[in-house]
PDB file of C-alpha atoms in Angstrom:
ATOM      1  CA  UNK A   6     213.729 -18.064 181.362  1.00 87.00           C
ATOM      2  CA  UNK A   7     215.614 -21.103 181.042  1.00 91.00           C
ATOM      3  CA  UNK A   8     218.745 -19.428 180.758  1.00 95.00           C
ATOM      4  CA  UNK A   9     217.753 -17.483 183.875  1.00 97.00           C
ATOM      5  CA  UNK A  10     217.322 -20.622 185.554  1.00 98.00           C
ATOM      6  CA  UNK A  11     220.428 -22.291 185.016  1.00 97.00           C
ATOM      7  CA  UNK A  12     222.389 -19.176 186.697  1.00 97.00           C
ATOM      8  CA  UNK A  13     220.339 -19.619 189.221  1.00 98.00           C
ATOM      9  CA  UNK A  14     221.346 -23.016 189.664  1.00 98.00           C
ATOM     10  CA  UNK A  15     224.785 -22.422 189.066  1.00 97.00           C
ATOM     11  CA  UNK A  16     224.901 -19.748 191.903  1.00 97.00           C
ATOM     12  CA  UNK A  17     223.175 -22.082 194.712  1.00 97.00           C
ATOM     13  CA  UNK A  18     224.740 -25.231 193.648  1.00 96.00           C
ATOM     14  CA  UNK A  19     224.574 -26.752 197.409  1.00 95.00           C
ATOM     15  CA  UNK A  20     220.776 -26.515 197.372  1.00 97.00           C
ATOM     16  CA  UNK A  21     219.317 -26.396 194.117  1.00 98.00           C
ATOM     17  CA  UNK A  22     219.952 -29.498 191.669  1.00 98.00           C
ATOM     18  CA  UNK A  23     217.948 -28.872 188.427  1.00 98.00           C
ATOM     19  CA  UNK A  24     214.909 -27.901 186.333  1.00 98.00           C
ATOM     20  CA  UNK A  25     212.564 -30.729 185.798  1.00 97.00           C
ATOM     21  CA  UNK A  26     209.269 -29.339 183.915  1.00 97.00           C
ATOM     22  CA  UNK A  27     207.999 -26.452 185.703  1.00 98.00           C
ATOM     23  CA  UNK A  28     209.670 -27.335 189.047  1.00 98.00           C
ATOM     24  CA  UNK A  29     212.881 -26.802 190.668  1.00 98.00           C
ATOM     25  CA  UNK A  30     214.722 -29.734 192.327  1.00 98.00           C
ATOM     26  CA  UNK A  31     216.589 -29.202 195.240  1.00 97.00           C
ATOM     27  CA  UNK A  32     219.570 -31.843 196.217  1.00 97.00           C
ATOM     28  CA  UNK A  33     218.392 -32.697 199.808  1.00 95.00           C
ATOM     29  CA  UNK A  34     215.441 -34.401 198.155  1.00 95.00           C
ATOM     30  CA  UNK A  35     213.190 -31.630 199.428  1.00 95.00           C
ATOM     31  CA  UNK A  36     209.795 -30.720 198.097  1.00 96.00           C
ATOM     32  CA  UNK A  37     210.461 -28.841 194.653  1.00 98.00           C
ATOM     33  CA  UNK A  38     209.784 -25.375 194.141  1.00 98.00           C
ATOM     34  CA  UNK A  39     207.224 -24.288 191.727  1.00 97.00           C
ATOM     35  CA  UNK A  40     208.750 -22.540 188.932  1.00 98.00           C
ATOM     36  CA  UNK A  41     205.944 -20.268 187.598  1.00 98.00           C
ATOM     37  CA  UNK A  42     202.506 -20.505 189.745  1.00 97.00           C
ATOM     38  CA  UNK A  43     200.811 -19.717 186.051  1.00 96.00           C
ATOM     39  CA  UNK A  44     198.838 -16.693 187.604  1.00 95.00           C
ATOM     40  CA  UNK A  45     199.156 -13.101 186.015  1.00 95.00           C
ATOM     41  CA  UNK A  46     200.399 -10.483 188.898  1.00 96.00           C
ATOM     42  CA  UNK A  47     200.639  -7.055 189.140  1.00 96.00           C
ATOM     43  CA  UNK A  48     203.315  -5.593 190.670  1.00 96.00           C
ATOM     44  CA  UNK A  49     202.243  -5.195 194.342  1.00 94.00           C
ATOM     45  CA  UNK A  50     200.537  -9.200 193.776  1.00 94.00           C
ATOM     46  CA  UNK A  51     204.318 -10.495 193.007  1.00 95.00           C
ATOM     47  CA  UNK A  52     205.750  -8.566 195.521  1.00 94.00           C
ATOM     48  CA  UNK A  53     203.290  -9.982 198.147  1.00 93.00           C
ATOM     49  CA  UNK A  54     203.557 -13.888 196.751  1.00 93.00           C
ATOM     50  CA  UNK A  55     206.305 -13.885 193.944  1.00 95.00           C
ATOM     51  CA  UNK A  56     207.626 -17.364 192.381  1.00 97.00           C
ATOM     52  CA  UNK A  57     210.754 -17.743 191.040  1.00 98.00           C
ATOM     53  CA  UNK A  58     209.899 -16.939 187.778  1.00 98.00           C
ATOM     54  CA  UNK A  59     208.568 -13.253 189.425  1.00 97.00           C
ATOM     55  CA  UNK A  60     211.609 -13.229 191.007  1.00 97.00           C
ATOM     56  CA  UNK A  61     213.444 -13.243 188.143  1.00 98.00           C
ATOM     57  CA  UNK A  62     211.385 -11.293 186.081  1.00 96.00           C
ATOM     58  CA  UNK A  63     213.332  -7.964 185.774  1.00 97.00           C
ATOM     59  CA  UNK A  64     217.206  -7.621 185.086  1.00 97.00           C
ATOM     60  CA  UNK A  65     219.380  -5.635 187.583  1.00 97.00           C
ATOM     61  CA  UNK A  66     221.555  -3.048 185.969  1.00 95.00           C
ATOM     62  CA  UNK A  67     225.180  -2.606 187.572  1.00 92.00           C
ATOM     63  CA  UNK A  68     227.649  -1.112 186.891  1.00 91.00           C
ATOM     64  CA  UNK A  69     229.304   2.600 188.065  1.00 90.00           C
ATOM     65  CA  UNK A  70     226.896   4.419 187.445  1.00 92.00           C
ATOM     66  CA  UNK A  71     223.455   5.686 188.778  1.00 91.00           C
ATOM     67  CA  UNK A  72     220.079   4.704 187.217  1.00 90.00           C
ATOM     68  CA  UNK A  73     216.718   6.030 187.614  1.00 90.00           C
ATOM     69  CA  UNK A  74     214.195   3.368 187.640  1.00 94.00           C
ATOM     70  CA  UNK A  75     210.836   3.274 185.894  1.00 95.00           C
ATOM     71  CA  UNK A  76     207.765   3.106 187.958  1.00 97.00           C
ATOM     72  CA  UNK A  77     207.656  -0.213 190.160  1.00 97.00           C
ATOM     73  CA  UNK A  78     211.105  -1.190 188.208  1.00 97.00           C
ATOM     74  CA  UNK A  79     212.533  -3.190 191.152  1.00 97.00           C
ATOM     75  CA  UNK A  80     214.976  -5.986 189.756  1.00 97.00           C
ATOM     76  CA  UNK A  81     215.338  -8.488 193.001  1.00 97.00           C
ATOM     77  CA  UNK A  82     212.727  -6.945 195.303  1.00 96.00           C
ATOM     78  CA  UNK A  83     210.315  -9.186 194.194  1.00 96.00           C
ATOM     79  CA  UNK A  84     211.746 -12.940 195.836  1.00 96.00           C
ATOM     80  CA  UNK A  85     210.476 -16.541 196.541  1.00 96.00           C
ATOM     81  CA  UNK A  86     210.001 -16.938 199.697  1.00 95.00           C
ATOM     82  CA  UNK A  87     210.023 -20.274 199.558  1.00 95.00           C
ATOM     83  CA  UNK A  88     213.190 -20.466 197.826  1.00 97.00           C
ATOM     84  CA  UNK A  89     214.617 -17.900 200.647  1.00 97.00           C
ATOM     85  CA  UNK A  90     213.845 -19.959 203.308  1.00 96.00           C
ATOM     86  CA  UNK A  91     215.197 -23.050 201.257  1.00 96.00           C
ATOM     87  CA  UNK A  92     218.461 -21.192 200.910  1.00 97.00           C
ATOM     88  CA  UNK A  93     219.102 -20.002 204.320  1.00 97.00           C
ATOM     89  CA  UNK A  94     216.656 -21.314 206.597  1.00 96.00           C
ATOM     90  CA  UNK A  95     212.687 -21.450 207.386  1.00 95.00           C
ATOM     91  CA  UNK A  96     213.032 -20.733 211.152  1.00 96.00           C
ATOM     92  CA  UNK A  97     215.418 -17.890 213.092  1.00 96.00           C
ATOM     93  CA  UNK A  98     216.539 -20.577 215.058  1.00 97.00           C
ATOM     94  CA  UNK A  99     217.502 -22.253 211.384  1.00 97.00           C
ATOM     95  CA  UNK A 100     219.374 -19.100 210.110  1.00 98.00           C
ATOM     96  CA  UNK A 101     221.342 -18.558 213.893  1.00 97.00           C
ATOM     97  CA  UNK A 102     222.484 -21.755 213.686  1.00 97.00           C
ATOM     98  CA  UNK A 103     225.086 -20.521 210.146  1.00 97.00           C
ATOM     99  CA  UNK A 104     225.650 -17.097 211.548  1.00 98.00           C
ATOM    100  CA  UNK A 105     229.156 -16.054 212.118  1.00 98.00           C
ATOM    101  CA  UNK A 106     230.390 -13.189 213.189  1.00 98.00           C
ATOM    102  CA  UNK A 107     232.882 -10.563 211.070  1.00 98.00           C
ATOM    103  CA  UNK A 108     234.404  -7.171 211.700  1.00 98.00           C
ATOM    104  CA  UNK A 109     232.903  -4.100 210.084  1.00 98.00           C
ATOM    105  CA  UNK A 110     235.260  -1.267 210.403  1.00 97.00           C
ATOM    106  CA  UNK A 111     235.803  -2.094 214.442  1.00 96.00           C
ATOM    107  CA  UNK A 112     231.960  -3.481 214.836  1.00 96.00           C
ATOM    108  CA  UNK A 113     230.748  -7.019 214.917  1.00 98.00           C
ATOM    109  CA  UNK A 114     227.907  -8.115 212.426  1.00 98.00           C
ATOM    110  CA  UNK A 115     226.472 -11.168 212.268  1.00 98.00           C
ATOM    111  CA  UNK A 116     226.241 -12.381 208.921  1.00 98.00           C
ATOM    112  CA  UNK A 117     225.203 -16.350 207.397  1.00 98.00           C
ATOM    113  CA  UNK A 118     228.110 -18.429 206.284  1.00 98.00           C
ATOM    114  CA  UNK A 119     225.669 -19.916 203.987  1.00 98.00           C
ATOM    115  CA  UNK A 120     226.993 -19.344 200.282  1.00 97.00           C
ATOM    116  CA  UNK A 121     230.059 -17.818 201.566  1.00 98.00           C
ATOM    117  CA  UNK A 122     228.094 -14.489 202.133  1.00 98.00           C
ATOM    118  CA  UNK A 123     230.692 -13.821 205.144  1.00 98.00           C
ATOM    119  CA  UNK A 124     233.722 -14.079 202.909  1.00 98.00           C
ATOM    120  CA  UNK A 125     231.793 -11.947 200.476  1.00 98.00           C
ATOM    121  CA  UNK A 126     230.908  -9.337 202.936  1.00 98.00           C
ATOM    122  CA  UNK A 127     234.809  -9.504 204.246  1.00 98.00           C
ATOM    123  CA  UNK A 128     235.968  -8.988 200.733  1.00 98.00           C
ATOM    124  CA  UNK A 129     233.624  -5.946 200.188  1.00 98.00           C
ATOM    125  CA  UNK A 130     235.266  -4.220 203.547  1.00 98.00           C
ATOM    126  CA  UNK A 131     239.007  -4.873 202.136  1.00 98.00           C
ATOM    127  CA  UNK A 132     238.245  -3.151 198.969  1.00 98.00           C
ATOM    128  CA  UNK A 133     236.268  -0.338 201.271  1.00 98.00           C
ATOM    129  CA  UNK A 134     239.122   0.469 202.586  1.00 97.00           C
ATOM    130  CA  UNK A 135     241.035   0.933 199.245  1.00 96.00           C
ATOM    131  CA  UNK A 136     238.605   3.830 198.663  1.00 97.00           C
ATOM    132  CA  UNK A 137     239.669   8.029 200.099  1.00 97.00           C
ATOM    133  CA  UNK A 138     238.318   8.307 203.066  1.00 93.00           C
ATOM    134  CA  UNK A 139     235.305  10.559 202.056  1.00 93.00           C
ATOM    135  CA  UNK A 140     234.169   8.043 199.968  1.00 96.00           C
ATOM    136  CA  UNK A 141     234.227   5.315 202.106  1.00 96.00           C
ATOM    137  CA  UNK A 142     232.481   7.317 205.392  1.00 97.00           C
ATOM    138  CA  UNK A 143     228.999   6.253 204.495  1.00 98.00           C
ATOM    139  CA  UNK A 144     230.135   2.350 204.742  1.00 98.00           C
ATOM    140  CA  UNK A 145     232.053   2.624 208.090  1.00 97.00           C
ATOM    141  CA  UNK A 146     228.850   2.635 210.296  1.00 96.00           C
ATOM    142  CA  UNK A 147     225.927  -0.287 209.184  1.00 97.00           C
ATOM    143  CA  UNK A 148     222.431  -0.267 210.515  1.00 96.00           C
ATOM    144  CA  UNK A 149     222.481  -3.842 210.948  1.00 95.00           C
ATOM    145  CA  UNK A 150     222.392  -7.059 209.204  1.00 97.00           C
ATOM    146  CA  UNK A 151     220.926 -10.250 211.197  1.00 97.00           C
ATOM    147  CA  UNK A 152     217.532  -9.335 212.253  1.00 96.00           C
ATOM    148  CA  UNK A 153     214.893 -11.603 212.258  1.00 96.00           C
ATOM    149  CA  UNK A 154     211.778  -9.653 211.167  1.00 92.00           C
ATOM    150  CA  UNK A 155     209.506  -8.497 208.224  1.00 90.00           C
ATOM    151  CA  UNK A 156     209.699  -5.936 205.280  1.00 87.00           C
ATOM    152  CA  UNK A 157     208.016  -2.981 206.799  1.00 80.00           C
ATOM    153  CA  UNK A 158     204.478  -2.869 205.759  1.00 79.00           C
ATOM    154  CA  UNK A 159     204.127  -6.962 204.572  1.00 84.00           C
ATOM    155  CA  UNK A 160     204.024  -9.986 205.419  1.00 86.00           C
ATOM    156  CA  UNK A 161     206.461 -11.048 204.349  1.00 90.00           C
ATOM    157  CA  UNK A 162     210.146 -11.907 205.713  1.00 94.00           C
ATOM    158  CA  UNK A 163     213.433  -9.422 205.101  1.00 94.00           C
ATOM    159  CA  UNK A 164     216.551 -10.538 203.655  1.00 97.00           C
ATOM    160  CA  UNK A 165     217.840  -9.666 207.039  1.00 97.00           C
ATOM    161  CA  UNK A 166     215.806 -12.275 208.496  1.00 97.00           C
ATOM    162  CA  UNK A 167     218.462 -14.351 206.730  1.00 98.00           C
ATOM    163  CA  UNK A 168     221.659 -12.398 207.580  1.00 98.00           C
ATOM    164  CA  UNK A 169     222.315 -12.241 203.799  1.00 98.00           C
ATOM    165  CA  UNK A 170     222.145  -8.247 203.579  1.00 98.00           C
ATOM    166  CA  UNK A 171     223.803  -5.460 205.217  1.00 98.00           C
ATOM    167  CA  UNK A 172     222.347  -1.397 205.923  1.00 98.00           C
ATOM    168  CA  UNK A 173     224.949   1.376 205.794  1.00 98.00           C
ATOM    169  CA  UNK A 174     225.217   4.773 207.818  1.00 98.00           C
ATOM    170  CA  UNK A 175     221.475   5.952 207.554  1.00 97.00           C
ATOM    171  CA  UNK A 176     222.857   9.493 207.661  1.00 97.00           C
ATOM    172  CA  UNK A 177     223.687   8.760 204.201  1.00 96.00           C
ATOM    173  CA  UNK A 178     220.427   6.935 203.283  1.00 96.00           C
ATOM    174  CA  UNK A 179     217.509   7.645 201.099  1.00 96.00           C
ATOM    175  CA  UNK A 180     214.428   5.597 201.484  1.00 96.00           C
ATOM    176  CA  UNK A 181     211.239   5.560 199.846  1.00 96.00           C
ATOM    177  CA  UNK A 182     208.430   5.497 202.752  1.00 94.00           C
ATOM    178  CA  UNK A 183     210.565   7.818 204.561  1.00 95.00           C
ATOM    179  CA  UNK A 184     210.129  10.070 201.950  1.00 95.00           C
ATOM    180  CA  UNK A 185     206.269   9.889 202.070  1.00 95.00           C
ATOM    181  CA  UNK A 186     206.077   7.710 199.048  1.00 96.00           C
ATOM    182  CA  UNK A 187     203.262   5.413 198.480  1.00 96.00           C
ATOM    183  CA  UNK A 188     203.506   2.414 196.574  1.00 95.00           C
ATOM    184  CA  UNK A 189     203.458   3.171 192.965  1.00 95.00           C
ATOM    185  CA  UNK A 190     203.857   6.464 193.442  1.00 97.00           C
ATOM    186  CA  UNK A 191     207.271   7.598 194.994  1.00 97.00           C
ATOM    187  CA  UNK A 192     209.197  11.235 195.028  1.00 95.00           C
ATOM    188  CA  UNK A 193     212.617  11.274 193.022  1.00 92.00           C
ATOM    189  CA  UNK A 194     215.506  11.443 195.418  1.00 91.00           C
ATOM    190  CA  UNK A 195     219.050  12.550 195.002  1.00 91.00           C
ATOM    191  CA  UNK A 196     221.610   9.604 195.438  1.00 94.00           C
ATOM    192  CA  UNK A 197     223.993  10.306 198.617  1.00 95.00           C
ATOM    193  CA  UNK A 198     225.723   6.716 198.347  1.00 97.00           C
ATOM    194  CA  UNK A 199     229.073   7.158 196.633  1.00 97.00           C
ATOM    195  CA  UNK A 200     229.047   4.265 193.820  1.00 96.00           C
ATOM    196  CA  UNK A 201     231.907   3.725 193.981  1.00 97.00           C
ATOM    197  CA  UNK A 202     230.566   1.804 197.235  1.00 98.00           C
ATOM    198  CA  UNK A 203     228.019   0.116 195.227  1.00 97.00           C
ATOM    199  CA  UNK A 204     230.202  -1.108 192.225  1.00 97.00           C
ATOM    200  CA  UNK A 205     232.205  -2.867 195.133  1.00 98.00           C
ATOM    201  CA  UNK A 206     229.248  -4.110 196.617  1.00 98.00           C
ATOM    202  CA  UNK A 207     228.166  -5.603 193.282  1.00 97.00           C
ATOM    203  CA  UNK A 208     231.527  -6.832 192.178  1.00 97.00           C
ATOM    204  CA  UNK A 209     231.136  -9.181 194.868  1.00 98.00           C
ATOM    205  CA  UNK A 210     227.462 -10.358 194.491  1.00 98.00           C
ATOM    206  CA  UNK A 211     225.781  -8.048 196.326  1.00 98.00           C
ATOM    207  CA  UNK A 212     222.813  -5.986 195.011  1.00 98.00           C
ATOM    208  CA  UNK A 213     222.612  -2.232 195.878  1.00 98.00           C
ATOM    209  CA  UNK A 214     218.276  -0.839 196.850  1.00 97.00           C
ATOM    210  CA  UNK A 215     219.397   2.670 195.527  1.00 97.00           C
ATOM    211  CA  UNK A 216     218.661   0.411 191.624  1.00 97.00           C
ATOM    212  CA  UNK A 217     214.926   0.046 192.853  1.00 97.00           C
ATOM    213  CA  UNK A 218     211.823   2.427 192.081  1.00 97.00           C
ATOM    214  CA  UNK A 219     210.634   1.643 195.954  1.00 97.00           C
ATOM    215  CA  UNK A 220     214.304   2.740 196.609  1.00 97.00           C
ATOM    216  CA  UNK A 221     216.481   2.019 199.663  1.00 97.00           C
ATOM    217  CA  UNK A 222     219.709   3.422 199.573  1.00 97.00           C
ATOM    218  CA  UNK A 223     221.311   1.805 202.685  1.00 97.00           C
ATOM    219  CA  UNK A 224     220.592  -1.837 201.448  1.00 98.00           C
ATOM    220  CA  UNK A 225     222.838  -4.453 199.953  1.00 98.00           C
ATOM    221  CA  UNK A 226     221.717  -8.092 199.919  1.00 98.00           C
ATOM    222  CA  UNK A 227     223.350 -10.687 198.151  1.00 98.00           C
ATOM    223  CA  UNK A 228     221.863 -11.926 195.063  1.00 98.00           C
ATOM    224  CA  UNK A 229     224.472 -12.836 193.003  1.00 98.00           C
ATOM    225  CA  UNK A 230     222.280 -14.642 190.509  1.00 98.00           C
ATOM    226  CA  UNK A 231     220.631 -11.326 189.289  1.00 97.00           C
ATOM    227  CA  UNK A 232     224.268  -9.882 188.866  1.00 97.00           C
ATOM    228  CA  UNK A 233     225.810 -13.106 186.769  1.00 97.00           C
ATOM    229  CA  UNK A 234     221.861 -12.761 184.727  1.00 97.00           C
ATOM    230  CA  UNK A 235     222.658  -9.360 183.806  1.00 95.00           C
ATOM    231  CA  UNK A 236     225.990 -10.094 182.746  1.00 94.00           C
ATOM    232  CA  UNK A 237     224.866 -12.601 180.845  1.00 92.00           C
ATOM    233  CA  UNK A 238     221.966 -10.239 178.909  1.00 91.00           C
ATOM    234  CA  UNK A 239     224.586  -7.516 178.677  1.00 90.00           C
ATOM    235  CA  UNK A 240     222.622  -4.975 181.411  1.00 91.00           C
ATOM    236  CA  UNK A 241     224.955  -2.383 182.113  1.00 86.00           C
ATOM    237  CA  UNK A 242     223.742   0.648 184.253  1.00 86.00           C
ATOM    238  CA  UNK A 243     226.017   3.487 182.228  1.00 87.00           C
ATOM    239  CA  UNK A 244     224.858   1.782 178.887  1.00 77.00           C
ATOM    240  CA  UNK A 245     221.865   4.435 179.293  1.00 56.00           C
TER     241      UNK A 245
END
């Protein structure tokens, strides 16, 4: 885990400072983050209240190519919230005040600055537009990005919330309680996201919710730690 922690460190390095027993320091001279809150958690417990060392927990496989996830195998679904709201802001008035605004194929989307997730998500439209045009078609359109809200069915506050992740064309999206699924207990779906989208996507920090059992095809957010762990361990998702 320690390892784990220090990319974590290294990939918010204008918030978080270091490790200092179980906590995290941050460099405003905030309240620390608890590392690991020492209780045992099943699945659904550390989605509902995860530390950092939940967060963590599983390692995101990227890569070209498509995986099929074992049963509640969701590598960065499972998030801090406290360490969320550190990042990007514990009020929507917080997170509006770093939005900017950036073109998305001839539509606006409001996106943080925070981390240089605009630039990111700027980056990942310029190589979009590298790709045939079939390829790219599910990207053109997005479902959104800012929105202030929760994850359907919790408590507990979206990425969006944060305008750190972006939806694509839902035309072109699967997504778990759409198709009936139940926690746990989820039908298979058949991928319609090109990957070639999503090995853009992750090339640039972003993490793709087609890679999760509860899946979500439409959904990038950027978690670039996960990525740079999973480079580090040597996850690949063709190495299969």
């Amino acid at each position: 885990m320690s390892d784990r922690l220090d990319v974590l460190i290294a990939s918010y390095p204008d918030v978080l400072s270091h490790v200092d027993g179980n906590r995290l320091i941050l460099k405003d001279g905030g309240p620390a983050i608890v590392i690991d809150d020492g209780k045992a958690k099943s699945h659904a417990e550390a989605l509902a209240d995860g530390d950092v060392e939940d967060m963590l927990s599983q390692l995101y496989p990227h890569g070209p190519c498509e995986t099929r996830p074992a049963v509640n195998f969701d590598p960065g679904r499972i998030r801090s919230q406290d360490l969320m709201t550190r990042f990007y802001g514990k009020s929507r008035k917080d997170v509006a005040g770093r939005l900017t605004t950036i073109d998305w194929f001839g539509g606006p989307l409001q996106v943080t600055t925070a981390f240089g997730v605009d630039k990111a998500l700027v980056a990942v439209r310029d190589e979009l537009k590298s790709l045939p045009e079939k390829l790219r078609r599910p990207a053109l359109k997005s479902a959104g990005t800012f929105n202030w809200r929760n994850i359907a069915g919790t408590d507990r506050l979206s990425v969006h919330s944060f305008g750190a992740a972006i939806d694509l064309d839902t035309a072109y999206a699967d997504y778990w309680r759409w198709a009936g699924g139940k926690p746990g207990n989820v039908p298979v779906y058949k991928n319609r996201m090109p990957l070639e989208i999503v090995e853009i996507f992750e090339r640039h920090g972003f993490i793709w919710g087609g890679r999760w059992y509860h899946y979500d095809t439409m959904h990038f957010e950027y978690r670039p730690e996960l990525i740079a762990i999973s480079n580090a361990a040597g996850v690949d998702a063709c190495a299969r």
